mmCIF file of C-alpha atoms in Angstrom:
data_model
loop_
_atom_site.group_PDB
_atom_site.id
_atom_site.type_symbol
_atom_site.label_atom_id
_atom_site.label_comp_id
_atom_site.label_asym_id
_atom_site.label_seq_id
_atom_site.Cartn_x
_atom_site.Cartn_y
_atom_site.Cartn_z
ATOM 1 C CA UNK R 1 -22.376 2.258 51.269
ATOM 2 C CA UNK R 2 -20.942 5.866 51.048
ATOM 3 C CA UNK R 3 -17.360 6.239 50.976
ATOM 4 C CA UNK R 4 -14.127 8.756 51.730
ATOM 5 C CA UNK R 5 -12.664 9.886 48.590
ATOM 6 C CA UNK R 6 -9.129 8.917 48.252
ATOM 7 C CA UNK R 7 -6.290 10.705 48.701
ATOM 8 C CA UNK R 8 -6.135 13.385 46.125
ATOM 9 C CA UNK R 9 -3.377 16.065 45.596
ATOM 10 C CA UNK R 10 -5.892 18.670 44.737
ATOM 11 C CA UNK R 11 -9.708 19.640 45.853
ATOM 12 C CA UNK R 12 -10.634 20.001 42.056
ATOM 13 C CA UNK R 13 -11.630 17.686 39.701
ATOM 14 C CA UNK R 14 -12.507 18.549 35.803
ATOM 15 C CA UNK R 15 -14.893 16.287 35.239
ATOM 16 C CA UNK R 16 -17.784 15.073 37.511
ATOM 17 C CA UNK R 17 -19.744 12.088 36.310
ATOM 18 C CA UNK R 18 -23.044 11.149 38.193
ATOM 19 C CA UNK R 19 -24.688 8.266 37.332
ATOM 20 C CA UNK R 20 -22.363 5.659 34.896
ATOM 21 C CA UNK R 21 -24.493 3.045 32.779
ATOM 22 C CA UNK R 22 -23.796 2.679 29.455
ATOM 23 C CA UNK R 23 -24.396 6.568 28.559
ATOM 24 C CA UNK R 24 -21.763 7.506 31.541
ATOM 25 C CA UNK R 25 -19.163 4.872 30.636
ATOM 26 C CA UNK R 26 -19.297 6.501 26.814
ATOM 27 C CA UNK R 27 -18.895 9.740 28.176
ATOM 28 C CA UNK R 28 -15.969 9.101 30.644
ATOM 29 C CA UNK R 29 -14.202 7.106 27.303
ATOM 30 C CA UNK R 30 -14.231 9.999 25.583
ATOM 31 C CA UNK R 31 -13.188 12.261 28.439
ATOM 32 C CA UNK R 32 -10.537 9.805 29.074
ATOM 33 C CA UNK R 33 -8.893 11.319 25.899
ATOM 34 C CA UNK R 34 -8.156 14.703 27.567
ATOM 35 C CA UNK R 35 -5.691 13.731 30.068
ATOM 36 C CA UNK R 36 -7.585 15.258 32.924
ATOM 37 C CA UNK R 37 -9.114 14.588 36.176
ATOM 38 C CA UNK R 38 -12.475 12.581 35.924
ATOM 39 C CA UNK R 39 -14.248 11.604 39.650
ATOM 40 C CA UNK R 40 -17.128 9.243 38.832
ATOM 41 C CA UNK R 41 -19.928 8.865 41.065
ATOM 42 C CA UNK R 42 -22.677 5.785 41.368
ATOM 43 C CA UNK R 43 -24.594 4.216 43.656
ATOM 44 C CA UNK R 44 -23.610 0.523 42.041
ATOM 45 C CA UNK R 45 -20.294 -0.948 44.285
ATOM 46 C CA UNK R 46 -20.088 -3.817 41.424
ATOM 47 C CA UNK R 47 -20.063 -1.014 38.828
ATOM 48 C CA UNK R 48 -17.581 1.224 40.418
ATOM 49 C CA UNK R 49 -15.453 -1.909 41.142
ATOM 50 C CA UNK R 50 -15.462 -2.390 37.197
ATOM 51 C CA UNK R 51 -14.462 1.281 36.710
ATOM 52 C CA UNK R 52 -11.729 1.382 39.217
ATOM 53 C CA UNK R 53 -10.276 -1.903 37.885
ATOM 54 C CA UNK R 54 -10.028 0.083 34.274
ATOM 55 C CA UNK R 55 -8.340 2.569 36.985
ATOM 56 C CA UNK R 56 -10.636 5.355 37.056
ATOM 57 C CA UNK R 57 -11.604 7.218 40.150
ATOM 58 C CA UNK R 58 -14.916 6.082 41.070
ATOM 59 C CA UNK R 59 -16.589 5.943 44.599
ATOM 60 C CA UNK R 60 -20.391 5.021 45.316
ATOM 61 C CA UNK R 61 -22.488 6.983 46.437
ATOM 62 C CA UNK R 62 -26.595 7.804 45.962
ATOM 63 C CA UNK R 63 -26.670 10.916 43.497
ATOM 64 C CA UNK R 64 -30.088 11.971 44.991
ATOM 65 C CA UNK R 65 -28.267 12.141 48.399
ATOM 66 C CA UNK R 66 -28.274 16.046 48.882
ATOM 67 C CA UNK R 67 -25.117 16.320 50.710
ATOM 68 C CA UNK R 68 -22.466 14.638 48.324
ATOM 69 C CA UNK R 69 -21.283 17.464 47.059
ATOM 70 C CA UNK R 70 -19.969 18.695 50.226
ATOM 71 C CA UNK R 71 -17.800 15.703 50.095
ATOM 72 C CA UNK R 72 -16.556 15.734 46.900
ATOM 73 C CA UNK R 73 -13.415 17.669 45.226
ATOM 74 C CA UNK R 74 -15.236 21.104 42.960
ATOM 75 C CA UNK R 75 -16.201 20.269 39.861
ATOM 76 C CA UNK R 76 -15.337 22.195 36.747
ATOM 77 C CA UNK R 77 -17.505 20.403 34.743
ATOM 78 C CA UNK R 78 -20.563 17.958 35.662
ATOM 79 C CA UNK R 79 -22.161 14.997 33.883
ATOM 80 C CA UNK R 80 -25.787 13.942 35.424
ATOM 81 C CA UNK R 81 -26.087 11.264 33.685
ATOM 82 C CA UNK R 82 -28.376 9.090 35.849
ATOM 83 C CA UNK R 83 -31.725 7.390 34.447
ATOM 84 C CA UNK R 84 -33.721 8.794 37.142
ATOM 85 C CA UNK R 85 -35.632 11.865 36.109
ATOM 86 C CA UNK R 86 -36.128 13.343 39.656
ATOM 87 C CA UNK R 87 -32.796 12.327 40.369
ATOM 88 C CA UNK R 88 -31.023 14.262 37.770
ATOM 89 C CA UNK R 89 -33.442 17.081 38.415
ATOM 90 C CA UNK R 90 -32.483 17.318 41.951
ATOM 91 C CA UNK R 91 -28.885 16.813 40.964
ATOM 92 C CA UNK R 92 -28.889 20.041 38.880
ATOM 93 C CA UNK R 93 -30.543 22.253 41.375
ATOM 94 C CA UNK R 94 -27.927 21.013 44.251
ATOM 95 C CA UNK R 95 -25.171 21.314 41.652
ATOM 96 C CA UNK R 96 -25.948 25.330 40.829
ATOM 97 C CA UNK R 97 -26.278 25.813 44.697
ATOM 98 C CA UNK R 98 -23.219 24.302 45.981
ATOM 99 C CA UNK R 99 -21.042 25.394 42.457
ATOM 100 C CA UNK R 100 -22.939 27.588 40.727
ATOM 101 C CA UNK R 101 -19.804 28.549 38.620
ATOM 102 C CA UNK R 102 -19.125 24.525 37.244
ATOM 103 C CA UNK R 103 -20.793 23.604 34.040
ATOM 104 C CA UNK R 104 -23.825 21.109 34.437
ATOM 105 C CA UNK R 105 -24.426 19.174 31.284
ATOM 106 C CA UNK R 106 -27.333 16.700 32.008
ATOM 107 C CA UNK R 107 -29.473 13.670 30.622
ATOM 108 C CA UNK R 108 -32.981 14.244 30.003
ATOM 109 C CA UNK R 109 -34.930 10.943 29.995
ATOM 110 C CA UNK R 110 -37.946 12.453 28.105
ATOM 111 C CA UNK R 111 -38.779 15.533 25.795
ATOM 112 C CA UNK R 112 -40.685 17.115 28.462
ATOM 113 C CA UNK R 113 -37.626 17.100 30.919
ATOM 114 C CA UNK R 114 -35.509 19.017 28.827
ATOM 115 C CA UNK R 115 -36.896 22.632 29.886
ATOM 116 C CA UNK R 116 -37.352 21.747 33.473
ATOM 117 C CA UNK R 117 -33.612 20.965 33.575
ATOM 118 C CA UNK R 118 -33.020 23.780 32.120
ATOM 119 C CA UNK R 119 -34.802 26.069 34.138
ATOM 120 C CA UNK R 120 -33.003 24.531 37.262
ATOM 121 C CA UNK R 121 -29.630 25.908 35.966
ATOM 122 C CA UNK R 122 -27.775 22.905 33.404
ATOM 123 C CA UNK R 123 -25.769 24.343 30.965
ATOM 124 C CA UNK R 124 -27.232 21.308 28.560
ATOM 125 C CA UNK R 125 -29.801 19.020 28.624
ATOM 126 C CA UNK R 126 -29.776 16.230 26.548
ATOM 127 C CA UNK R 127 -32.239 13.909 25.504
ATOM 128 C CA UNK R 128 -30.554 11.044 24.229
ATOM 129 C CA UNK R 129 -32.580 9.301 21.438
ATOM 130 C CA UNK R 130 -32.971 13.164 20.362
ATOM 131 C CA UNK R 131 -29.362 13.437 20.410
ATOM 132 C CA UNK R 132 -28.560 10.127 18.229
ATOM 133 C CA UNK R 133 -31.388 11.214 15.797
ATOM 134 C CA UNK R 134 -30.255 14.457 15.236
ATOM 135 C CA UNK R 135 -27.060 12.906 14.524
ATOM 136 C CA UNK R 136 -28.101 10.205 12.496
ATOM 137 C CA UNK R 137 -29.857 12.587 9.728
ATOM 138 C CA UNK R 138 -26.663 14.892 9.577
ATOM 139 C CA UNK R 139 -24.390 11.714 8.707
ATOM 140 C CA UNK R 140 -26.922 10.892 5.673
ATOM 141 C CA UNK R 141 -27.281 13.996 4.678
ATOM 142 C CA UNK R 142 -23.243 14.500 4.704
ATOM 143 C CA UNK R 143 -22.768 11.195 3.068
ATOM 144 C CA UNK R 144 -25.671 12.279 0.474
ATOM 145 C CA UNK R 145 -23.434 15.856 0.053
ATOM 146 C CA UNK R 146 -20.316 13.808 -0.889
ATOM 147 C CA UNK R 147 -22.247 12.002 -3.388
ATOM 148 C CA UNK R 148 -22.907 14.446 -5.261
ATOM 149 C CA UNK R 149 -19.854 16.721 -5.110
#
């Protein structure tokens, strides 16, 4: 069930997360390093109980509802970081319309996603196992550098 954000002392937020499994709960840890505002949204009331008890703004709401936004404090940056293609996809294209100067970066949850997403107006799209990969080969390649030097 939808719900009325909080009390805030400002109608900005740095940091929009939409969607929170295990990809947005690494994301907000790291954010949390920054010191600044983080408003996480998703549709799970046992998951953004968990989150608020580790006292982080969370509310629950349905990130393919198209009028959330309207609702919510403007983003400076957004995280889409649901594992519902469409979702995400429809997330961008409302994001762009409603802020079109906030930074979208979003999940891709297949190769083929990642131009779509783009073409809607993210900033990023990421595909994760891409991402770790990628990763994964500059680590051994870094370790195999230091080897040698």
């Amino acid at each position: 069930m939808p719900e009325n954000l909080p009390n805030r002392s400002s109608d900005r937020v740095k940091y929009m997360i939409l969607g929170c499994g295990s990809n947005g709960y690494n994301v907000i840890e790291e954010l949390a390093h920054d010191d600044e505002s983080i408003l996480i949204i998703d549709q799970d009331p046992k998951r953004v109980n968990d989150l608020r008890d580790q006292n982080y703004e969370a509310l629950v709401y349905d990130i393919a509802d198209p009028t959330i936004l309207e609702k919510l404090p403007i983003p400076e940056v957004v995280f889409i970081l649901s594992n519902d293609k469409n979702a995400n996809l429809d997330a961008v294209r409302k994001v762009k319309e409603v802020h079109p100067s906030a930074y979208v970066i979003v999940r891709a949850m297949d190769r083929l996603s990642l131009p779509l997403l783009e073409q809607a107006g993210a900033d990023a799209a990421l595909y994760p196992q891409e991402v770790y990969a990628k990763t994964a080969v500059h680590t051994m390649r870094r370790l195999h550098s230091s080897r040698l030097a």
